[in-house]
Short mmCIF file of C-alpha atoms in Angstrom, two decimals:
data_model
loop_
_atom_site.label_atom_id
_atom_site.label_comp_id
_atom_site.label_asym_id
_atom_site.label_seq_id
_atom_site.Cartn_x
_atom_site.Cartn_y
_atom_site.Cartn_z
CA MET A 11 35.68 231.39 -128.54
CA SER A 12 32.66 229.94 -130.34
CA TRP A 13 31.52 231.15 -133.75
CA ILE A 14 28.30 232.66 -132.33
CA THR A 15 30.14 234.82 -129.78
CA LYS A 16 32.19 236.39 -132.57
CA VAL A 17 29.12 237.83 -134.31
CA ARG A 18 28.28 240.42 -131.68
CA PRO A 19 31.68 242.23 -131.67
CA TYR A 20 31.66 242.72 -135.47
CA ALA A 21 28.32 244.56 -135.35
CA THR A 22 29.29 246.45 -132.20
CA VAL A 23 32.53 247.76 -133.70
CA LEU A 24 30.63 249.05 -136.73
CA LEU A 25 27.94 250.68 -134.58
CA ASP A 26 30.53 252.33 -132.33
CA GLY A 27 32.47 253.63 -135.33
CA LEU A 28 29.37 255.20 -136.88
CA ALA A 29 28.44 256.75 -133.54
CA ASP A 30 31.91 258.32 -133.23
CA TRP A 31 31.53 259.85 -136.70
CA GLY A 32 28.01 261.03 -135.96
CA ILE A 33 26.59 259.04 -138.88
CA GLU A 34 22.90 258.33 -138.34
CA LYS A 35 21.88 257.23 -141.85
CA MET A 36 23.15 254.24 -143.81
CA PHE A 37 22.49 253.30 -147.44
CA CYS A 38 24.41 250.02 -147.80
CA ILE A 39 27.46 248.19 -146.46
CA THR A 40 29.82 246.31 -148.77
CA LEU A 41 31.46 243.18 -147.36
CA ASP A 42 32.91 239.94 -148.67
CA ASN A 43 31.02 236.65 -148.50
CA ALA A 44 32.10 235.32 -145.09
CA THR A 45 29.22 233.80 -143.12
CA ALA A 46 30.20 235.86 -140.08
CA ASN A 47 29.65 239.06 -142.08
CA THR A 48 26.11 238.03 -142.99
CA SER A 49 25.29 237.37 -139.36
CA ALA A 50 26.91 240.63 -138.25
CA ILE A 51 24.90 242.64 -140.80
CA ARG A 52 21.71 241.03 -139.55
CA ARG A 53 22.51 242.10 -135.98
CA PHE A 54 23.63 245.55 -137.11
CA HIS A 55 20.39 246.04 -139.03
CA SER A 56 18.19 245.25 -136.05
CA GLU A 57 20.03 247.75 -133.84
CA PHE A 58 20.75 250.59 -136.28
CA ARG A 59 17.15 250.86 -137.53
CA SER A 60 16.09 251.91 -134.02
CA ILE A 61 18.10 255.16 -134.26
CA SER A 62 15.44 256.92 -136.35
CA PRO A 63 12.63 256.04 -138.78
CA ASP A 64 14.73 257.10 -141.77
CA ALA A 65 18.07 255.64 -140.60
CA LEU A 66 17.94 253.03 -143.39
CA VAL A 67 16.67 253.16 -146.95
CA LEU A 68 13.75 250.81 -147.68
CA ASP A 69 13.97 249.65 -144.06
CA GLY A 70 17.43 248.23 -144.74
CA ASN A 71 16.12 245.31 -146.80
CA LEU A 72 18.95 245.85 -149.30
CA LEU A 73 21.58 246.96 -146.78
CA HIS A 74 24.09 244.14 -147.39
CA MET A 75 26.11 244.57 -150.60
CA ARG A 76 28.25 241.54 -151.35
CA CYS A 77 31.69 242.37 -152.75
CA SER A 78 31.45 241.70 -156.48
CA ALA A 79 35.21 241.50 -156.97
CA HIS A 80 35.46 238.83 -154.27
CA ILE A 81 32.80 236.67 -155.93
CA ILE A 82 34.35 237.06 -159.39
CA ASN A 83 37.72 236.14 -157.92
CA LEU A 84 36.33 232.94 -156.39
CA ILE A 85 34.75 231.92 -159.69
CA ALA A 86 37.96 232.62 -161.62
CA LYS A 87 39.96 230.50 -159.17
CA GLU A 88 37.58 227.62 -159.90
CA GLY A 89 38.63 227.84 -163.55
CA LEU A 90 42.32 227.51 -162.65
CA ASN A 91 41.78 224.22 -160.82
CA ASP A 92 42.97 221.02 -162.52
CA LEU A 93 45.04 222.99 -165.06
CA GLY A 94 48.18 223.29 -162.94
CA GLU A 95 50.52 221.27 -165.17
CA SER A 96 49.44 222.93 -168.43
CA VAL A 97 49.84 226.39 -166.97
CA LEU A 98 53.15 225.43 -165.35
CA ALA A 99 54.55 224.07 -168.63
CA ILE A 100 53.90 227.37 -170.42
CA ARG A 101 55.14 229.38 -167.44
CA ASN A 102 58.43 227.43 -167.48
CA ALA A 103 58.78 228.02 -171.22
CA VAL A 104 58.39 231.78 -170.74
CA GLN A 105 60.84 231.76 -167.82
CA TYR A 106 63.44 230.04 -170.00
CA VAL A 107 63.12 232.68 -172.71
CA ARG A 108 63.29 235.51 -170.18
CA SER A 109 66.24 234.10 -168.23
CA SER A 110 69.09 235.41 -170.46
CA THR A 111 69.76 237.66 -173.46
CA SER A 112 71.04 234.79 -175.62
CA ARG A 113 67.89 232.74 -175.01
CA LEU A 114 65.71 235.77 -175.76
CA ASN A 115 67.62 236.35 -179.03
CA ALA A 116 67.12 232.72 -180.01
CA PHE A 117 63.39 233.09 -179.38
CA ASP A 118 63.24 236.37 -181.37
CA GLN A 119 64.75 234.57 -184.37
CA ARG A 120 61.88 232.04 -184.31
CA VAL A 121 59.38 234.89 -184.02
CA LEU A 122 60.83 236.62 -187.10
CA THR A 123 61.06 233.45 -189.19
CA GLY A 124 57.52 232.58 -188.21
CA LYS A 125 56.41 236.04 -189.44
CA MET A 126 54.85 236.94 -186.09
CA THR A 127 54.60 240.41 -184.63
CA ARG A 128 57.31 240.98 -182.06
CA GLY A 129 56.33 241.77 -178.49
CA SER A 130 57.29 241.25 -174.88
CA LEU A 131 56.58 238.17 -172.79
CA PRO A 132 55.59 239.10 -169.23
CA LEU A 133 56.34 236.97 -166.18
CA ASP A 134 53.43 236.22 -163.89
CA ILE A 135 52.94 236.21 -160.12
CA ASN A 136 51.62 232.90 -158.84
CA THR A 137 49.22 234.52 -156.35
CA ARG A 138 47.68 236.90 -158.92
CA TRP A 139 45.48 235.15 -161.48
CA ASN A 140 45.30 238.28 -163.64
CA SER A 141 49.05 238.07 -164.28
CA THR A 142 48.59 234.38 -165.12
CA PHE A 143 45.92 235.35 -167.64
CA LEU A 144 48.21 237.97 -169.19
CA ILE A 145 51.19 235.62 -169.53
CA LEU A 146 49.03 232.83 -171.01
CA SER A 147 47.21 235.09 -173.49
CA ARG A 148 50.55 236.58 -174.61
CA ALA A 149 52.25 233.17 -174.87
CA MET A 150 49.40 231.89 -177.05
CA GLN A 151 50.32 234.52 -179.64
CA PHE A 152 53.82 233.00 -179.85
CA LYS A 153 52.77 229.34 -179.86
CA ILE A 154 54.50 228.72 -183.22
CA ALA A 155 57.75 230.23 -181.93
CA PHE A 156 57.69 227.98 -178.85
CA ASP A 157 57.02 224.93 -181.05
CA ARG A 158 60.04 225.86 -183.20
CA MET A 159 62.17 226.25 -180.09
CA GLU A 160 61.27 222.68 -179.14
CA ALA A 161 62.06 221.39 -182.63
CA GLU A 162 65.30 223.33 -183.23
CA ASP A 163 66.86 224.43 -179.92
CA ARG A 164 68.68 221.70 -177.96
CA LEU A 165 69.35 223.94 -174.95
CA TYR A 166 65.62 224.66 -174.71
CA ASN A 167 64.86 220.92 -174.51
CA ASP A 168 67.71 220.28 -172.04
CA TYR A 169 66.21 222.90 -169.73
CA PHE A 170 63.10 220.74 -169.26
CA LEU A 171 65.19 217.65 -168.49
CA GLU A 172 66.57 219.30 -165.38
CA VAL A 173 65.32 218.15 -161.98
CA GLU A 174 63.29 220.64 -159.98
CA ASN A 175 61.99 219.87 -156.47
CA GLY A 176 62.85 216.22 -156.86
CA SER A 177 61.20 215.71 -160.25
CA LYS A 178 61.68 216.59 -163.92
CA ARG A 179 60.80 220.17 -164.75
CA CYS A 180 57.32 220.43 -166.25
CA GLY A 181 57.38 221.06 -170.01
CA PRO A 182 57.96 221.83 -172.76
CA PRO A 183 54.29 222.64 -173.46
CA ALA A 184 52.64 220.01 -175.61
CA ALA A 185 49.68 220.39 -177.96
CA SER A 186 47.32 219.29 -175.17
CA ASP A 187 48.71 222.02 -172.89
CA TRP A 188 48.13 224.72 -175.51
CA SER A 189 44.62 223.43 -176.13
CA ALA A 190 43.73 223.42 -172.43
CA VAL A 191 45.13 226.91 -171.90
CA GLU A 192 43.34 228.25 -174.97
CA LYS A 193 40.04 227.14 -173.44
CA LEU A 194 40.99 228.57 -170.07
CA ILE A 195 41.68 232.00 -171.61
CA ARG A 196 38.14 232.09 -172.97
CA PHE A 197 36.95 232.07 -169.35
CA LEU A 198 39.58 234.25 -167.75
CA ILE A 199 39.14 237.14 -170.18
CA ILE A 200 35.52 237.49 -169.04
CA PHE A 201 36.49 237.71 -165.37
CA TYR A 202 39.56 239.84 -166.04
CA ASN A 203 37.60 242.62 -167.73
CA SER A 204 34.72 242.46 -165.24
CA THR A 205 37.10 242.65 -162.27
CA LEU A 206 38.76 245.77 -163.69
CA VAL A 207 35.33 247.42 -163.97
CA VAL A 208 33.82 246.55 -160.58
CA SER A 209 37.02 247.12 -158.56
CA ALA A 210 37.88 250.53 -160.01
CA SER A 211 38.57 252.82 -157.05
CA SER A 212 39.11 256.22 -158.70
CA LYS A 213 35.77 256.63 -160.51
CA VAL A 214 32.09 255.81 -160.18
CA ASN A 215 31.33 252.22 -161.16
CA ALA A 216 28.13 251.21 -159.36
CA PHE A 217 26.02 251.73 -162.49
CA LYS A 218 28.30 249.36 -164.46
CA CYS A 219 28.27 246.43 -162.03
CA TYR A 220 25.00 244.79 -163.07
CA GLY A 221 26.04 244.69 -166.71
CA GLU A 222 29.22 242.83 -165.76
CA ILE A 223 27.32 240.29 -163.66
CA VAL A 224 24.90 239.58 -166.50
CA THR A 225 27.81 239.31 -168.94
CA ILE A 226 29.43 236.64 -166.74
CA GLU A 227 26.29 234.55 -166.30
CA ARG A 228 25.26 234.80 -169.95
CA ASN A 229 28.70 233.73 -171.23
CA LEU A 230 28.96 230.89 -168.72
CA ASN A 231 25.55 229.64 -169.84
CA LEU A 232 26.66 229.73 -173.47
CA LEU A 233 29.94 227.94 -172.75
CA ALA A 234 28.14 225.36 -170.62
CA SER A 235 26.13 224.46 -173.73
CA SER A 236 29.25 224.04 -175.88
CA LEU A 237 29.77 220.93 -178.00
CA ASP A 238 33.32 220.73 -176.62
CA SER A 239 33.02 218.35 -173.66
CA GLU A 240 36.00 219.79 -171.76
CA LEU A 241 34.78 223.34 -172.24
CA LYS A 242 31.29 222.32 -171.18
CA VAL A 243 32.49 220.66 -167.97
CA LYS A 244 34.67 223.60 -166.96
CA ALA A 245 31.89 226.13 -167.68
CA SER A 246 29.39 224.07 -165.70
CA GLU A 247 31.70 224.00 -162.68
CA MET A 248 32.18 227.77 -162.78
CA LEU A 249 28.46 228.38 -163.33
CA LYS A 250 27.74 226.27 -160.27
CA LYS A 251 30.03 228.54 -158.25
CA PHE A 252 28.28 231.60 -159.70
CA LEU A 253 24.88 230.28 -158.67
CA LYS A 254 26.18 229.49 -155.21
CA TYR A 255 27.06 233.10 -154.44
CA TRP A 256 24.51 235.03 -156.49
CA ASP A 257 21.72 232.43 -156.88
CA GLY A 258 21.72 233.49 -160.49
CA ILE A 259 20.76 237.11 -161.06
CA LYS A 260 17.97 236.85 -158.49
CA GLY A 261 20.52 236.80 -155.68
CA VAL A 262 22.13 240.09 -156.73
CA ASN A 263 21.44 243.13 -154.58
CA LYS A 264 18.75 244.98 -156.54
CA MET A 265 20.41 248.32 -155.81
CA VAL A 266 22.97 247.61 -158.55
CA ILE A 267 20.09 247.18 -161.00
CA LEU A 268 18.57 250.49 -159.92
CA ALA A 269 21.95 252.16 -160.42
CA THR A 270 21.90 251.23 -164.12
CA ILE A 271 18.54 252.97 -164.51
CA PHE A 272 20.11 256.25 -163.43
CA ASP A 273 22.50 256.11 -166.37
CA PRO A 274 20.74 258.41 -168.90
CA ARG A 275 22.04 256.17 -171.69
CA ASN A 276 20.25 253.14 -170.22
CA LYS A 277 17.26 254.05 -168.08
CA MET A 278 14.92 251.04 -167.87
CA HIS A 279 15.82 249.71 -171.33
CA PHE A 280 19.15 248.16 -170.33
CA ALA A 281 17.71 246.26 -167.36
CA LYS A 282 14.85 245.02 -169.54
CA LEU A 283 17.33 243.83 -172.19
CA CYS A 284 19.33 241.93 -169.55
CA PHE A 285 16.20 240.17 -168.27
CA GLU A 286 15.16 239.20 -171.79
CA LYS A 287 18.62 237.86 -172.65
CA LEU A 288 18.69 235.74 -169.51
CA TYR A 289 15.11 234.48 -169.36
CA GLY A 290 13.75 234.95 -172.89
CA LYS A 291 11.96 237.92 -174.41
CA ASP A 292 8.46 236.75 -173.44
CA GLY A 293 9.52 234.66 -170.46
CA PHE A 294 7.60 234.82 -167.21
CA GLU A 295 10.77 235.34 -165.18
CA ALA A 296 11.81 238.31 -167.34
CA LYS A 297 8.45 239.99 -166.79
CA GLU A 298 8.56 239.14 -163.10
CA MET A 299 12.02 240.68 -162.67
CA LEU A 300 11.00 243.82 -164.59
CA LYS A 301 7.94 244.27 -162.39
CA LEU A 302 10.00 243.66 -159.24
CA VAL A 303 12.58 246.28 -160.21
CA THR A 304 9.91 248.78 -161.30
CA ASP A 305 8.05 248.40 -157.99
CA LEU A 306 11.29 248.72 -156.03
CA LEU A 307 12.25 251.87 -157.95
CA THR A 308 8.83 253.40 -157.29
CA CYS A 309 8.99 252.59 -153.56
CA MET A 310 12.44 254.09 -153.29
CA PHE A 311 11.35 257.22 -155.18
CA ASN A 312 8.32 257.67 -152.92
CA GLU A 313 10.51 257.34 -149.84
CA TYR A 314 13.06 259.86 -151.11
CA ASN A 315 10.28 262.17 -152.28
CA MET A 316 8.82 262.29 -148.76
CA ARG A 317 12.24 262.91 -147.24
CA PHE A 318 13.21 265.56 -149.80
CA ARG A 319 9.92 267.44 -149.71
CA GLY A 320 9.87 267.29 -145.92
CA ALA A 321 13.40 268.70 -145.67
CA SER A 322 12.61 271.43 -148.20
CA GLY A 323 9.43 272.37 -146.35
CA GLN A 324 11.23 272.70 -143.02
CA ALA A 325 13.93 274.83 -144.63
CA SER A 326 11.32 277.08 -146.23
CA GLN A 327 9.43 277.53 -142.96
CA SER A 328 12.59 278.39 -141.05
CA GLN A 329 13.61 280.88 -143.75
CA VAL A 330 10.18 282.55 -143.72
CA ALA A 331 10.12 282.70 -139.93
CA SER A 332 13.52 284.37 -139.85
CA ASN A 333 12.34 287.06 -142.29
CA VAL A 334 9.23 288.12 -140.34
CA PRO A 335 9.95 291.44 -138.52
CA GLY A 336 8.38 292.56 -135.28
CA SER A 337 6.63 295.49 -137.01
CA GLU A 338 6.20 296.55 -140.62
CA SER A 339 6.20 299.93 -142.30
CA GLN A 340 3.24 301.49 -144.05
CA GLU A 341 4.83 300.72 -147.45
CA GLN A 342 5.09 297.04 -146.52
CA ALA A 343 1.47 297.01 -145.38
CA THR A 344 0.46 298.59 -148.66
CA ASP A 345 2.35 295.90 -150.58
CA ARG A 346 0.25 293.26 -148.85
CA MET A 347 -3.08 294.84 -149.87
CA GLU A 348 -5.13 292.67 -152.26
CA LEU A 349 -5.89 293.86 -155.77
CA VAL A 350 -9.52 294.63 -156.58
CA VAL A 351 -10.34 293.00 -159.92
CA ASP A 352 -14.02 292.01 -159.74
CA ASP A 353 -17.02 293.84 -161.24
CA PHE A 354 -15.11 296.76 -162.75
CA GLY A 355 -15.03 295.47 -166.31
CA TYR A 356 -11.27 295.39 -166.99
CA GLU A 357 -8.96 292.53 -167.83
CA ARG A 358 -5.69 291.68 -166.08
CA MET A 359 -3.13 289.64 -168.02
CA ASP A 360 -2.00 287.63 -164.99
CA VAL A 361 -5.57 286.47 -164.42
CA VAL A 362 -5.95 285.57 -168.09
CA TYR A 363 -2.77 283.48 -167.95
CA LYS A 364 -3.92 281.61 -164.84
CA ASP A 365 -7.21 280.77 -166.57
CA LEU A 366 -5.28 279.53 -169.62
CA VAL A 367 -3.11 277.24 -167.52
CA ALA A 368 -6.15 275.92 -165.68
CA ALA A 369 -7.90 275.19 -168.98
CA LYS A 370 -4.93 273.22 -170.36
CA GLY A 371 -4.39 271.37 -167.12
CA GLU A 372 -1.02 270.78 -165.44
CA ASP A 373 1.35 267.90 -165.88
CA ILE A 374 0.66 265.66 -162.90
CA ARG A 375 3.44 263.21 -163.74
CA ASP A 376 6.13 262.89 -161.12
CA GLU A 377 9.88 263.20 -161.71
CA LEU A 378 10.38 259.46 -162.10
CA GLU A 379 7.76 259.10 -164.82
CA VAL A 380 9.06 262.13 -166.72
CA TYR A 381 12.66 260.86 -166.53
CA LEU A 382 11.81 257.36 -167.72
CA LYS A 383 9.63 258.65 -170.58
CA LYS A 384 12.44 260.83 -171.94
CA ALA A 385 14.48 259.26 -174.72
CA VAL A 386 17.81 257.74 -173.68
CA GLU A 387 20.93 259.70 -174.45
CA ASN A 388 23.43 258.50 -177.02
CA PRO A 389 26.41 260.83 -176.67
CA LYS A 390 29.42 260.50 -178.93
CA ILE A 391 32.43 259.99 -176.67
CA LEU A 392 36.03 260.13 -177.80
CA MET A 393 37.95 256.86 -177.62
CA GLY A 394 39.64 256.43 -174.26
CA LEU A 395 37.19 258.67 -172.40
CA ASP A 396 34.31 257.59 -170.14
CA PHE A 397 30.83 259.04 -170.00
CA ASP A 398 30.84 261.65 -167.22
CA ILE A 399 27.70 260.56 -165.44
CA LEU A 400 28.28 262.80 -162.41
CA SER A 401 28.43 265.96 -164.53
CA ARG A 402 25.24 264.91 -166.28
CA TRP A 403 23.40 264.56 -162.97
CA LYS A 404 24.65 267.95 -161.82
CA VAL A 405 22.61 269.35 -164.71
CA TYR A 406 19.69 266.98 -164.09
CA LYS A 407 19.53 268.05 -160.45
CA ILE A 408 17.70 271.21 -161.52
CA LYS A 409 14.87 269.31 -163.16
CA TYR A 410 14.93 266.11 -161.11
CA PRO A 411 15.91 267.09 -157.55
CA VAL A 412 14.55 263.94 -155.88
CA LEU A 413 16.03 261.60 -158.48
CA ALA A 414 19.35 263.40 -158.11
CA GLU A 415 19.34 262.56 -154.40
CA MET A 416 18.71 258.91 -155.27
CA ALA A 417 21.42 258.93 -157.93
CA ARG A 418 23.93 260.40 -155.49
CA ASP A 419 23.39 257.55 -153.03
CA LEU A 420 23.28 254.81 -155.67
CA PHE A 421 26.46 255.99 -157.38
CA ALA A 422 28.22 256.20 -154.02
CA MET A 423 27.78 252.46 -153.48
CA GLN A 424 31.01 250.49 -153.32
CA VAL A 425 30.23 247.34 -155.29
CA SER A 426 33.70 246.06 -154.40
CA SER A 427 35.40 246.29 -151.03
CA VAL A 428 38.91 245.89 -152.48
CA ALA A 429 41.10 247.63 -155.03
CA SER A 430 41.64 246.02 -158.44
CA GLU A 431 45.10 244.57 -157.70
CA SER A 432 43.89 242.87 -154.51
CA ALA A 433 40.81 241.60 -156.35
CA PHE A 434 42.99 239.27 -158.44
CA SER A 435 44.51 237.48 -155.43
CA THR A 436 44.52 233.68 -155.34
CA SER A 437 46.28 233.42 -152.00
CA GLY A 438 43.15 232.67 -149.99
CA ARG A 439 42.38 236.17 -148.70
CA ILE A 440 41.81 239.21 -150.84
CA LEU A 441 43.06 241.65 -148.24
CA GLU A 442 45.73 240.72 -145.73
CA PRO A 443 44.47 241.17 -142.15
CA HIS A 444 47.50 243.14 -141.01
CA ARG A 445 46.87 245.88 -143.57
CA SER A 446 44.52 248.67 -142.63
CA CYS A 447 42.31 250.23 -145.31
CA LEU A 448 42.14 253.47 -143.29
CA THR A 449 45.50 255.09 -143.98
CA HIS A 450 46.22 258.62 -142.77
CA PHE A 451 45.51 259.87 -146.28
CA MET A 452 42.17 258.05 -146.41
CA ILE A 453 41.10 259.44 -143.04
CA GLU A 454 41.91 262.95 -144.27
CA VAL A 455 39.83 262.33 -147.37
CA LEU A 456 36.90 261.10 -145.28
CA VAL A 457 37.04 264.16 -143.03
CA CYS A 458 37.07 266.47 -146.07
CA THR A 459 34.18 264.52 -147.57
CA GLU A 460 32.16 264.87 -144.37
CA GLN A 461 32.74 268.63 -144.34
CA TRP A 462 31.83 268.89 -148.02
CA MET A 463 28.60 266.95 -147.48
CA LYS A 464 27.59 269.25 -144.62
CA ALA A 465 28.29 272.28 -146.78
CA ASP A 466 26.30 270.77 -149.63
CA ILE A 467 23.34 270.10 -147.34
CA LYS A 468 23.35 273.74 -146.20
CA LEU A 469 23.50 274.86 -149.81
CA ASN A 470 20.56 272.66 -150.76
CA ALA A 471 18.58 273.99 -147.82
CA SER A 472 18.79 277.57 -149.10
CA ILE A 473 15.67 279.01 -150.72
CA THR A 474 15.76 279.61 -154.46
CA THR A 475 13.32 282.09 -155.98
CA ASN A 476 10.69 280.90 -158.44
CA GLU A 477 12.24 283.03 -161.15
CA GLN A 478 15.59 281.28 -160.69
CA ILE A 479 13.99 277.84 -160.78
CA LEU A 480 12.08 278.65 -163.97
CA ALA A 481 15.21 280.06 -165.58
CA ASP A 482 17.21 276.95 -164.66
CA VAL A 483 14.50 274.60 -166.00
CA GLU A 484 14.28 276.59 -169.23
CA MET A 485 18.06 276.37 -169.59
CA LEU A 486 17.97 272.59 -169.07
CA ASP A 487 15.18 272.18 -171.64
CA LYS A 488 17.17 274.26 -174.10
CA LEU A 489 20.28 272.11 -173.58
CA GLU A 490 18.26 268.91 -174.03
CA LYS A 491 16.70 270.20 -177.28
CA GLU A 492 20.11 271.18 -178.62
CA PHE A 493 21.46 267.76 -177.67
CA GLU A 494 18.56 265.95 -179.39
CA ALA A 495 18.91 268.15 -182.49
CA GLN A 496 22.63 267.36 -182.63
CA ASN A 497 21.95 263.61 -182.44
CA ILE A 498 19.35 263.86 -185.24
CA GLY A 499 21.75 265.89 -187.37
CA ASP A 500 24.53 263.38 -186.83
#
């Protein structure tokens, strides 16, 4: 079967699956970086957009979300190339220490005499580069103890004289091995932390992804300018891989940038800072990126505003139509009679208030402008706890209903298509083809989620009285003032 004939089935399977679930709207699809996936998304886009005018957001121009964990994994693997012997020498040293109690006791004696803090030495898994990072970073802390083992322990040295797979066992680690690994750790720690963030599967992480991508590119740029020639070469190779998949920051799906704006602690300031750090504070590219993101945010808000207002209007009309009786009583007819207020020389307070409001003028700013003009939040969070962004937007939904709809979709994005443990794989594929992501438990969760979403839509469609809306807005303003006062006091 040719490569071209494979493209059609991928898109067809996805379209058939969505049809079975009755899903007629799509925000984005997260896939790895296989060429076949790109072609399949292109075919899917052309067919799915014909379902309805609002089947895709922004006409599906940002439909394809590339798996961030997959890209980070590929870049990290580039850093492990050409360092096989240095890594293997340290791995063999750790395996020797861990192989028996007597050897571990001998190592502990060197740790104590070297006045180092005691701790465990983990063994790594060859196909998981995160475990390699952990074993190397831990071994570096005990470098002096390993050097003393080489100088004082004959059995330790004999271990490396043994033949393994037809050749002398690699090791013991020399000064050049420790130096090479120390430089490698400076790279791997960047990717290790970023992978943990973007591949988290139990909490919202879409609004954190862009910060991790910028962190990677910025640090690679700095290391590529290092005076250390070896460090410079390795950083340049990894930066080249980064540019291949993301074309710098310009190749990143802009939805992950928009997601950061919906973090009340960031808003537009964080994205602006990232652009300035990458392209210079007064650089043309920084200004160009800021304008591009601002225009995209405005277009998306206008689209959601039309959808939200249209849905609310239809719900209101249906509610009013259902409340109109076939006939009305005399009391109801009397209630509908207009008040006579002209030419009788008396003053009504409701009329006075309307005139006052008209004289002051009303705030014509939309939700987006009001939200961005508000000061960013700076909550004090206990160590070990994350900022609960979902709870914050539950409160914001009262004041920013359209933005809340946008935030819900942006935060629901899966910036990684794999779990964190699979994201560290170096075995060629992140997810084995024989494993299905849709377990019985996951299907049950999806069904419950679908039912919850339908219930939430019905709840949002209900009509809320003006008095309730005003009361809710006043409550939100009160909470915001108390929050600001607390920050000033602190």
